[in-house]
Amino acid sequence: MENPKIALLLAIACLLTATATATAAGAGETSWIQTFCRGNKSTTKLHFYVHDVRAGPNATLFNVANSSITATSPTAFGRVNVFDDSVTVAPDITSEEVARAQGTTTSMDLNVQAYSMNLNFFLTSGEFNGSTVTVIGRNQFADEERELSVATGSKAFRDARGYAITKTVSFEEATNYSVLEYTIYVKTSKRCSYVASASS
Ligand SMILES: *[C@@H]1O[C@H](CO)[C@@H](O)[C@H](O)[C@H]1NC(C)=O
Ligand SMILES: *[C@@H]1O[C@H](CO)[C@@H](O)[C@H](O)[C@H]1NC(C)=O
Ligand SMILES: *[C@@H]1O[C@H](CO)[C@@H](O)[C@H](O)[C@H]1NC(C)=O
Ligand SMILES: *[C@@H]1O[C@H](CO)[C@@H](O)[C@H](O)[C@H]1NC(C)=O
Ligand SMILES: *[C@@H]1O[C@H](CO)[C@@H](O)[C@H](O)[C@H]1NC(C)=O
């Protein structure tokens, strides 16, 4: 059993860490990545924008396969796309890139437009540069807000669990360009004491 005094000190250390991270980005502005404590587990919140460009010279998403019924299906059933999308801190594609969103979507609902997602966020910046967060789930993309699952991750996010909320921010028909907002909560098995010492 844990010493209650140590537990209290850990809790205080966590609170201080959360405050320090939250204020680091400056007044009124929140960082795209924040780590804090929930219970005694470390949780990282990621907030950023994915740029899904399907046509034109800067396309990052490509169609790789169709099923025998895709062409006649109202939901493009069986279509598989592969993507390597830029992930930035703001909705503007020219804002700072902090990750790539890499994976595949498969249209897998016969009645409603929806994707089965295999989405790996590969962080290319910040204290967890090089780590990945793996998001999977059912994405009924006409819904304003969709919830997906964080299944696991690598390095800083090894054995992670959590969830992601995504919304379509804008859509430009000429290049089939969508901007998607993602807010992700990633819980790892790391104790808060680790977070407190790692960020000091
Ligand atoms: C902290 O973690 C331990 C297991 O590592 C668990 O038994 C305990 O209930 C947790 N405490 C809180 C406040 O979440
Ligand atoms: C493609 O990307 C380049 C470099 O970022 C940019 O200058 C150009 O405007 C983009 N083209 C389109 C059609 O978005
Ligand atoms: C899939 O079908 C669409 C039309 O529905 C077509 O534009 C596309 O080229 C096809 N993709 C492949 C990989 O055959
Ligand atoms: C992220 O890590 C890669 C590989 O170690 C390195 O080349 C790159 O400069 C790092 N990026 C930042 C923003 O720290
Ligand atoms: C955009 O996507 C739709 C549906 O997949 C397709 O019919 C259309 O040709 C695409 N437009 C461009 C410019 O590729």
XYZ file of N, CA and C and ligand atoms in Angstrom:
670
model
N 0.835 -1.223 0.000
C 0.000 0.000 0.000
C 0.858 1.257 0.000
N 0.340 2.266 -0.550
C 1.106 3.495 -0.752
C 1.075 4.377 0.504
N 2.181 5.020 0.769
C 2.248 5.992 1.857
C 1.390 7.209 1.497
N 0.407 7.561 2.347
C -0.494 8.679 1.997
C 0.235 10.015 1.834
N 1.338 10.203 2.598
C 2.093 11.471 2.474
C 2.729 11.583 1.091
N 3.282 10.443 0.635
C 3.917 10.439 -0.696
C 2.852 10.676 -1.762
N 1.685 10.037 -1.557
C 0.595 10.206 -2.522
C 0.200 11.671 -2.619
N 0.138 12.348 -1.470
C -0.255 13.763 -1.457
C 0.801 14.604 -2.175
N 2.072 14.320 -1.891
C 3.147 15.060 -2.550
C 3.104 14.863 -4.061
N 2.817 13.613 -4.465
C 2.725 13.325 -5.899
C 1.593 14.124 -6.521
N 0.459 14.169 -5.805
C -0.705 14.895 -6.318
C -0.366 16.368 -6.492
N 0.350 16.933 -5.507
C 0.728 18.353 -5.586
C 1.692 18.568 -6.755
N 2.659 17.652 -6.881
C 3.620 17.753 -7.989
C 2.880 17.738 -9.330
N 1.859 16.876 -9.422
C 1.082 16.778 -10.661
C 0.360 18.074 -10.954
N -0.248 18.650 -9.915
C -0.979 19.907 -10.093
C -0.043 20.991 -10.594
N 1.147 21.065 -9.980
C 2.126 22.081 -10.375
C 2.550 21.870 -11.824
N 2.747 20.596 -12.195
C 3.166 20.293 -13.568
C 2.099 20.722 -14.556
N 0.841 20.389 -14.234
C -0.262 20.734 -15.132
C -0.337 22.243 -15.315
N -0.171 22.989 -14.210
C -0.237 24.444 -14.274
C 0.906 24.968 -15.140
N 2.097 24.406 -14.897
C 3.279 24.866 -15.640
C 3.088 24.650 -17.139
N 2.561 23.464 -17.527
C 2.392 23.162 -18.945
C 1.332 24.065 -19.561
N 0.257 24.279 -18.802
C -0.858 25.059 -19.340
C -0.474 26.520 -19.551
N 0.420 27.053 -18.699
C 0.760 28.466 -18.822
C 1.925 28.687 -19.799
N 2.614 27.580 -20.162
C 3.805 27.716 -21.010
C 3.498 28.391 -22.345
N 2.287 28.167 -22.880
C 1.959 28.697 -24.201
C 1.585 30.177 -24.175
N 1.411 30.744 -22.996
C 1.103 32.169 -22.917
C -0.376 32.436 -22.753
N -0.707 33.680 -22.472
C -2.070 34.075 -22.109
C -3.081 33.774 -23.222
N -4.155 33.088 -22.848
C -5.261 32.846 -23.773
C -4.978 31.801 -24.840
N -3.801 31.266 -24.843
C -3.391 30.343 -25.900
C -3.067 29.007 -25.257
N -3.554 27.911 -25.816
C -3.168 26.623 -25.232
C -2.257 25.898 -26.211
N -1.334 25.191 -25.635
C -0.390 24.423 -26.434
C -1.120 23.270 -27.106
N -0.586 22.792 -28.229
C -1.192 21.657 -28.922
C -1.004 20.365 -28.150
N -0.050 20.352 -27.204
C 0.196 19.145 -26.414
C 0.337 19.520 -24.945
N -0.406 18.808 -24.098
C -0.360 19.079 -22.664
C -0.385 17.742 -21.921
N 0.432 17.623 -20.901
C 0.415 16.393 -20.108
C 0.021 16.738 -18.677
N -0.930 15.999 -18.145
C -1.383 16.246 -16.777
C -1.785 14.927 -16.128
N -2.309 15.003 -14.918
C -2.664 13.779 -14.185
C -4.160 13.606 -14.108
N -4.577 12.361 -14.259
C -5.970 11.995 -13.989
C -5.891 10.792 -13.076
N -6.463 10.887 -11.871
C -6.195 9.849 -10.877
C -4.701 9.928 -10.621
N -4.003 8.815 -10.711
C -2.545 8.915 -10.597
C -1.864 8.479 -11.898
N -2.593 8.565 -13.007
C -2.053 8.192 -14.309
C -1.775 9.455 -15.125
N -0.745 9.346 -15.951
C -0.408 10.473 -16.805
C -1.306 10.476 -18.049
N -1.869 11.637 -18.357
C -2.723 11.788 -19.533
C -2.166 12.907 -20.395
N -2.078 12.663 -21.696
C -1.629 13.704 -22.624
C -2.793 14.096 -23.507
N -3.019 15.399 -23.586
C -4.061 15.918 -24.487
C -3.382 16.473 -25.733
N -3.834 16.005 -26.886
C -3.332 16.513 -28.165
C -4.463 17.248 -28.852
N -4.170 18.399 -29.407
C -5.191 19.155 -30.129
C -4.557 19.751 -31.378
N -5.035 19.305 -32.566
C -4.429 19.792 -33.797
C -5.361 19.567 -34.987
N -4.862 19.927 -36.171
C -5.698 19.920 -37.375
C -5.049 19.067 -38.464
N -5.860 18.201 -39.067
C -5.393 17.281 -40.102
C -5.851 17.806 -41.462
N -4.926 17.818 -42.433
C -5.224 18.351 -43.764
C -5.316 17.204 -44.765
N -6.547 16.956 -45.185
C -6.867 15.834 -46.055
C -7.039 16.385 -47.478
N -5.968 16.353 -48.266
C -6.015 16.922 -49.621
C -6.107 15.765 -50.616
N -7.248 15.687 -51.337
C -7.508 14.512 -52.182
C -7.223 14.720 -53.655
N -6.963 15.950 -54.058
C -6.709 16.198 -55.481
C -5.739 17.357 -55.614
N -5.240 17.568 -56.821
C -4.319 18.679 -57.067
C -2.880 18.302 -56.779
N -1.963 19.255 -56.982
C -0.526 18.958 -56.882
C -0.069 18.587 -55.475
N -0.820 19.003 -54.446
C -0.383 18.726 -53.074
C -1.200 17.616 -52.407
N -1.782 16.737 -53.219
C -2.617 15.673 -52.653
C -1.817 14.799 -51.694
N -2.455 14.421 -50.580
C -1.811 13.525 -49.602
C -2.675 12.291 -49.346
N -3.811 12.193 -50.048
C -4.687 11.030 -49.879
C -4.991 10.446 -51.256
N -4.830 9.137 -51.387
C -5.021 8.478 -52.681
C -5.887 7.243 -52.538
N -6.682 7.018 -53.588
C -7.533 5.837 -53.652
C -6.678 4.645 -54.075
N -6.735 3.555 -53.320
C -5.931 2.386 -53.697
C -6.742 1.203 -54.201
N -8.012 1.112 -53.810
C -8.797 -0.051 -54.243
C -10.287 0.229 -54.126
N -11.035 -0.448 -54.957
C -12.498 -0.448 -54.901
C -12.962 -1.899 -54.825
N -14.160 -2.106 -54.312
C -14.728 -3.452 -54.348
C -15.560 -3.594 -55.624
N -16.082 -4.759 -55.842
C -16.899 -5.008 -57.041
C -18.191 -4.195 -57.020
N -18.594 -3.678 -55.853
C -19.850 -2.900 -55.795
C -19.619 -1.418 -55.489
N -18.360 -0.983 -55.352
C -18.098 0.417 -54.972
C -18.780 1.400 -55.931
N -18.656 1.155 -57.231
C -19.166 2.097 -58.230
C -20.681 2.279 -58.139
N -21.408 1.251 -57.763
C -22.877 1.346 -57.712
C -23.398 1.540 -56.290
N -22.509 1.456 -55.308
C -22.941 1.578 -53.908
C -23.159 3.043 -53.532
N -24.277 3.379 -52.871
C -24.497 4.771 -52.427
C -23.489 5.199 -51.362
N -22.785 4.260 -50.746
C -21.818 4.600 -49.703
C -20.383 4.290 -50.134
N -20.175 4.072 -51.437
C -18.848 3.713 -51.967
C -18.277 2.524 -51.203
N -19.124 1.577 -50.905
C -18.731 0.430 -50.089
C -17.488 -0.266 -50.656
N -16.510 -0.506 -49.797
C -15.320 -1.249 -50.204
C -14.183 -0.391 -50.710
N -14.365 0.937 -50.765
C -13.261 1.793 -51.227
C -12.201 1.923 -50.143
N -10.956 1.799 -50.533
C -9.832 1.933 -49.596
C -8.961 3.107 -50.044
N -8.668 4.006 -49.131
C -7.793 5.145 -49.389
C -6.581 5.064 -48.466
N -5.455 5.553 -48.951
C -4.255 5.647 -48.114
C -3.835 7.111 -48.048
N -3.368 7.537 -46.875
C -3.044 8.961 -46.718
C -1.819 9.166 -45.842
N -1.169 10.305 -46.058
C -0.059 10.784 -45.233
C -0.281 12.290 -45.104
N -1.199 12.671 -44.210
C -1.674 14.052 -44.114
C -0.814 14.890 -43.164
N -0.673 16.151 -43.516
C 0.001 17.094 -42.625
C -0.897 17.378 -41.418
N -0.282 17.528 -40.236
C -1.011 17.843 -39.005
C -0.399 19.124 -38.434
N -1.220 20.150 -38.285
C -0.703 21.458 -37.865
C -1.419 21.971 -36.612
N -0.824 22.983 -36.000
C -1.350 23.500 -34.729
C -2.601 24.359 -34.899
N -2.838 24.860 -36.117
C -4.001 25.717 -36.368
C -4.679 25.246 -37.662
N -5.919 25.703 -37.927
C -6.614 25.240 -39.134
C -5.914 25.618 -40.446
N -5.085 26.651 -40.422
C -4.372 27.090 -41.622
C -3.238 26.097 -41.939
N -3.230 25.601 -43.163
C -2.235 24.581 -43.553
C -0.798 25.106 -43.476
N -0.642 26.432 -43.491
C 0.708 26.996 -43.400
C 1.164 27.174 -41.948
N 0.291 26.837 -40.975
C 0.722 26.932 -39.567
C 1.694 25.788 -39.251
N 2.316 25.859 -38.109
C 3.392 24.911 -37.754
C 2.934 23.446 -37.828
N 3.703 22.628 -38.552
C 3.402 21.188 -38.625
C 4.055 20.480 -37.435
N 3.264 19.661 -36.730
C 3.787 18.972 -35.544
C 3.681 17.453 -35.645
N 2.983 16.956 -36.671
C 2.810 15.507 -36.820
C 2.377 15.193 -38.246
N 2.398 13.892 -38.551
C 1.785 13.404 -39.780
C 0.691 12.425 -39.358
N -0.401 12.411 -40.118
C -1.475 11.447 -39.884
C -1.399 10.443 -41.020
N -1.026 9.198 -40.696
C -0.721 8.213 -41.729
C -1.569 6.966 -41.533
N -2.159 6.482 -42.623
C -2.948 5.257 -42.492
C -3.887 5.036 -43.654
N -4.961 4.338 -43.364
C -5.942 4.001 -44.397
C -7.364 4.210 -43.882
N -8.261 4.484 -44.834
C -9.691 4.479 -44.523
C -10.340 3.448 -45.434
N -11.322 2.751 -44.910
C -12.079 1.790 -45.706
C -13.560 2.093 -45.545
N -14.261 2.302 -46.660
C -15.712 2.518 -46.592
C -16.352 1.155 -46.335
N -16.960 1.012 -45.157
C -17.362 -0.338 -44.735
C -18.800 -0.426 -44.245
N -19.629 0.600 -44.540
C -21.033 0.538 -44.128
C -21.894 0.510 -45.392
N -22.778 -0.458 -45.506
C -23.609 -0.606 -46.713
C -24.701 0.453 -46.798
N -25.064 1.044 -45.638
C -26.233 1.928 -45.607
C -25.938 3.394 -45.350
N -24.855 3.677 -44.629
C -24.519 5.051 -44.225
C -23.074 5.298 -44.624
N -22.727 6.523 -45.014
C -21.330 6.797 -45.347
C -20.484 6.787 -44.082
N -19.544 5.869 -44.026
C -18.688 5.763 -42.837
C -17.390 5.079 -43.220
N -16.338 5.422 -42.444
C -15.038 4.808 -42.661
C -14.655 3.963 -41.454
N -13.955 2.876 -41.733
C -13.212 2.192 -40.699
C -11.812 2.803 -40.753
N -11.352 3.352 -39.632
C -10.106 4.125 -39.616
C -8.926 3.314 -39.081
N -7.812 3.465 -39.757
C -6.520 2.995 -39.249
C -5.625 4.225 -39.340
N -5.461 4.925 -38.226
C -4.889 6.273 -38.236
C -3.753 6.351 -37.224
N -2.545 6.549 -37.737
C -1.377 6.664 -36.859
C -0.904 8.104 -36.842
N -0.955 8.734 -35.670
C -0.391 10.074 -35.541
C 1.085 9.908 -35.188
N 1.935 10.335 -36.117
C 3.387 10.252 -35.932
C 3.861 11.655 -35.561
N 4.217 11.849 -34.293
C 4.614 13.181 -33.836
C 6.002 13.515 -34.372
N 6.140 14.722 -34.915
C 7.417 15.134 -35.511
C 7.992 16.351 -34.795
N 7.419 16.679 -33.653
C 7.844 17.870 -32.928
C 7.498 17.703 -31.451
N 8.048 18.573 -30.619
C 7.696 18.571 -29.198
C 8.438 17.512 -28.405
N 8.108 17.418 -27.121
C 8.868 16.525 -26.229
C 8.678 15.045 -26.561
N 7.616 14.698 -27.284
C 7.378 13.295 -27.651
C 7.607 13.052 -29.145
N 8.447 13.887 -29.749
C 8.851 13.722 -31.150
C 9.269 12.275 -31.412
N 8.694 11.642 -32.443
C 9.057 10.268 -32.788
C 8.111 9.225 -32.211
N 7.256 9.626 -31.285
C 6.274 8.700 -30.713
C 5.028 8.672 -31.595
N 4.271 7.585 -31.499
C 3.030 7.495 -32.273
C 1.831 7.221 -31.366
N 0.673 7.648 -31.840
C -0.611 7.366 -31.195
C -1.477 6.695 -32.252
N -1.984 5.509 -31.948
C -2.771 4.745 -32.911
C -4.256 4.880 -32.616
N -4.972 5.437 -33.607
C -6.412 5.690 -33.480
C -7.148 4.779 -34.460
N -8.147 4.097 -33.952
C -8.968 3.244 -34.810
C -10.443 3.527 -34.507
N -11.318 2.962 -35.325
C -12.735 3.066 -34.993
C -13.600 3.365 -36.197
N -14.880 3.603 -35.903
C -15.885 3.854 -36.934
C -16.102 5.352 -37.040
N -15.931 5.884 -38.234
C -16.013 7.331 -38.455
C -17.160 7.629 -39.416
N -18.303 7.996 -38.855
C -19.473 8.362 -39.677
C -19.338 9.850 -39.971
N -18.631 10.157 -41.067
C -18.064 11.488 -41.241
C -19.059 12.600 -41.546
N -20.347 12.268 -41.812
C -21.335 13.335 -41.985
C -21.783 13.892 -40.623
N -21.530 13.150 -39.552
C -21.864 13.631 -38.204
C -20.953 14.796 -37.848
N -21.501 15.752 -37.099
C -20.686 16.899 -36.749
C -19.494 16.472 -35.889
N -19.754 15.607 -34.915
C -18.703 15.183 -34.004
C -18.612 13.663 -34.011
N -17.415 13.134 -34.170
C -17.229 11.678 -34.194
C -16.241 11.285 -33.100
N -16.490 10.124 -32.483
C -15.569 9.625 -31.454
C -14.865 8.371 -31.955
N -13.549 8.377 -31.828
C -12.735 7.231 -32.218
C -11.945 6.773 -30.992
N -11.300 5.606 -31.105
C -10.587 5.043 -29.955
C -9.082 5.130 -30.128
N -8.391 5.486 -29.054
C -6.936 5.332 -29.038
C -6.684 3.898 -28.583
N -6.136 3.091 -29.483
C -5.975 1.664 -29.196
C -4.658 1.393 -28.495
N -3.631 2.117 -28.926
C -2.304 1.938 -28.351
C -1.399 3.047 -28.881
N -0.096 2.876 -28.724
C 0.854 3.871 -29.207
C 2.245 3.309 -29.062
N 3.245 4.138 -29.376
C 4.619 3.666 -29.223
C 5.438 4.695 -28.460
N 6.583 4.243 -27.942
C 7.531 5.079 -27.204
C 6.832 5.777 -26.026
N 6.673 7.107 -26.058
C 6.043 7.784 -24.921
C 4.627 7.278 -24.690
N 4.012 6.724 -25.735
C 2.613 6.295 -25.632
C 2.457 4.778 -25.677
N 3.514 4.060 -25.284
C 3.431 2.594 -25.246
C 2.267 2.173 -24.339
N 1.479 1.206 -24.814
C 0.328 0.674 -24.054
C -0.744 1.725 -23.764
N -0.796 2.792 -24.566
C -1.764 3.862 -24.308
C -3.200 3.402 -24.567
N -4.117 4.096 -23.923
C -5.544 3.954 -24.173
C -6.130 5.360 -24.167
N -7.296 5.506 -24.796
C -7.925 6.814 -24.739
C -8.950 6.976 -25.832
N -9.239 8.243 -26.151
C -10.239 8.488 -27.181
C -9.899 9.769 -27.934
N -10.500 9.862 -29.124
C -10.286 11.039 -29.974
C -11.645 11.566 -30.414
N -11.788 12.876 -30.400
C -12.992 13.525 -30.925
C -12.561 14.283 -32.178
N -13.291 14.072 -33.273
C -12.932 14.782 -34.501
C -14.142 15.471 -35.114
N -13.858 16.617 -35.732
C -14.890 17.418 -36.400
C -14.328 17.906 -37.728
N -15.183 18.032 -38.722
C -14.752 18.631 -39.984
C -14.873 20.145 -39.835
N -13.765 20.833 -40.016
C -13.743 22.291 -39.837
C -14.106 22.987 -41.145
N -13.593 22.474 -42.260
C -13.905 23.096 -43.550
C -13.742 22.079 -44.669
N -14.382 22.374 -45.794
C -14.281 21.514 -46.973
C -14.245 22.397 -48.216
N -13.281 22.150 -49.083
C -13.116 22.923 -50.312
C -13.290 21.949 -51.473
N -14.318 22.170 -52.267
C -14.677 21.189 -53.281
C -13.640 21.073 -54.406
N -13.053 22.190 -54.807
C -12.154 22.189 -55.969
C -11.035 21.151 -55.853
N -10.482 20.991 -54.651
C -9.398 20.011 -54.475
C -9.798 18.912 -53.496
N -11.091 18.834 -53.197
C -11.573 17.849 -52.212
C -10.720 17.927 -50.949
N -10.576 19.127 -50.450
C -9.675 19.395 -49.322
C -10.475 19.601 -48.032
N -10.287 18.705 -47.069
C -10.963 18.834 -45.770
C -9.951 19.160 -44.691
N -10.340 20.035 -43.768
C -9.562 20.270 -42.561
C -10.338 19.636 -41.409
N -9.664 18.753 -40.683
C -10.307 18.019 -39.599
C -9.648 18.383 -38.279
N -10.468 18.730 -37.305
C -9.933 19.041 -35.977
C -9.929 17.761 -35.135
N -8.837 17.500 -34.456
C -8.739 16.336 -33.563
C -8.382 16.778 -32.149
N -9.136 16.280 -31.175
C -8.793 16.443 -29.766
C -8.668 15.033 -29.208
N -7.488 14.700 -28.705
C -7.199 13.313 -28.312
C -6.722 13.282 -26.861
N -7.296 12.380 -26.090
C -6.840 12.151 -24.714
C -6.158 10.794 -24.674
N -4.879 10.790 -24.331
C -4.087 9.571 -24.337
C -3.619 9.283 -22.912
N -4.090 8.175 -22.377
C -3.723 7.795 -21.008
C -2.684 6.681 -21.089
N -1.586 6.853 -20.374
C -0.582 5.788 -20.359
C -0.488 5.232 -18.939
N 0.272 4.147 -18.798
C 0.378 3.532 -17.472
C 1.460 4.193 -16.634
N 2.087 5.237 -17.189
C 3.113 5.956 -16.439
C 2.500 6.627 -15.218
N 3.206 6.574 -14.103
C 2.741 7.246 -12.893
C 2.988 8.742 -13.047
N 2.220 9.541 -12.319
C 2.385 10.986 -12.399
C 3.749 11.438 -11.922
N 4.360 10.686 -10.996
C 5.677 11.059 -10.499
C 6.677 11.111 -11.655
N 6.496 10.183 -12.632
C 7.363 10.157 -13.812
C 7.189 11.450 -14.601
N 5.928 11.841 -14.812
C 5.638 13.063 -15.579
C 6.265 14.271 -14.908
N 6.103 14.330 -13.559
C 6.607 15.486 -12.825
C 8.130 15.591 -12.979
N 8.840 14.455 -12.874
C 10.288 14.547 -12.960
C 10.749 14.746 -14.408
N 10.015 14.135 -15.358
C 10.420 14.228 -16.763
C 10.319 15.647 -17.292
N 9.363 16.433 -16.770
C 9.154 17.760 -17.352
C 9.868 18.846 -16.556
N 10.615 18.462 -15.505
C 11.280 19.501 -14.718
C 12.699 19.756 -15.231
C -3.184 4.735 -8.094
O -2.704 3.530 -8.718
C -2.870 2.349 -7.953
C -2.304 1.187 -8.757
O -1.092 1.514 -9.357
C -4.324 2.134 -7.611
O -4.474 0.975 -6.821
C -4.868 3.354 -6.893
O -6.252 3.189 -6.645
C -4.639 4.606 -7.718
N -5.090 5.790 -7.006
C -5.873 6.727 -7.567
C -6.220 7.893 -6.693
O -6.274 6.657 -8.693
C 0.979 23.400 -52.881
O 1.984 23.615 -51.876
C 2.859 24.692 -52.194
C 3.968 24.690 -51.136
O 3.447 24.660 -49.842
C 2.047 25.989 -52.194
O 2.883 27.075 -52.514
C 0.932 25.875 -53.262
O 0.098 27.018 -53.172
C 0.086 24.628 -53.000
N -0.843 24.443 -54.110
C -2.156 24.293 -53.936
C -2.966 24.101 -55.169
O -2.687 24.302 -52.833
C -12.255 3.402 -57.910
O -13.416 3.873 -58.525
C -13.406 5.263 -58.856
C -14.735 5.622 -59.454
O -15.771 5.188 -58.645
C -12.272 5.547 -59.818
O -12.205 6.947 -60.040
C -10.971 5.071 -59.216
O -9.923 5.230 -60.156
C -11.063 3.600 -58.824
N -9.848 3.222 -58.149
C -9.105 2.170 -58.460
C -7.905 1.913 -57.635
O -9.395 1.431 -59.380
C 12.313 15.185 -34.356
O 13.134 14.044 -34.385
C 13.807 13.859 -35.635
C 14.513 12.508 -35.600
O 15.248 12.376 -34.433
C 14.754 15.017 -35.860
O 15.402 14.883 -37.107
C 13.959 16.313 -35.862
O 14.806 17.423 -35.979
C 13.126 16.447 -34.584
N 12.229 17.590 -34.742
C 12.078 18.518 -33.804
C 11.150 19.641 -34.149
O 12.626 18.453 -32.730
C -13.917 14.891 -55.278
O -14.498 13.690 -54.786
C -15.670 13.314 -55.426
C -16.236 12.111 -54.717
O -15.249 11.168 -54.449
C -15.360 13.033 -56.919
O -16.546 12.691 -57.604
C -14.729 14.277 -57.545
O -14.330 13.989 -58.862
C -13.530 14.742 -56.740
N -13.027 16.003 -57.248
C -11.764 16.182 -57.621
C -11.390 17.549 -58.064
O -10.963 15.274 -57.602
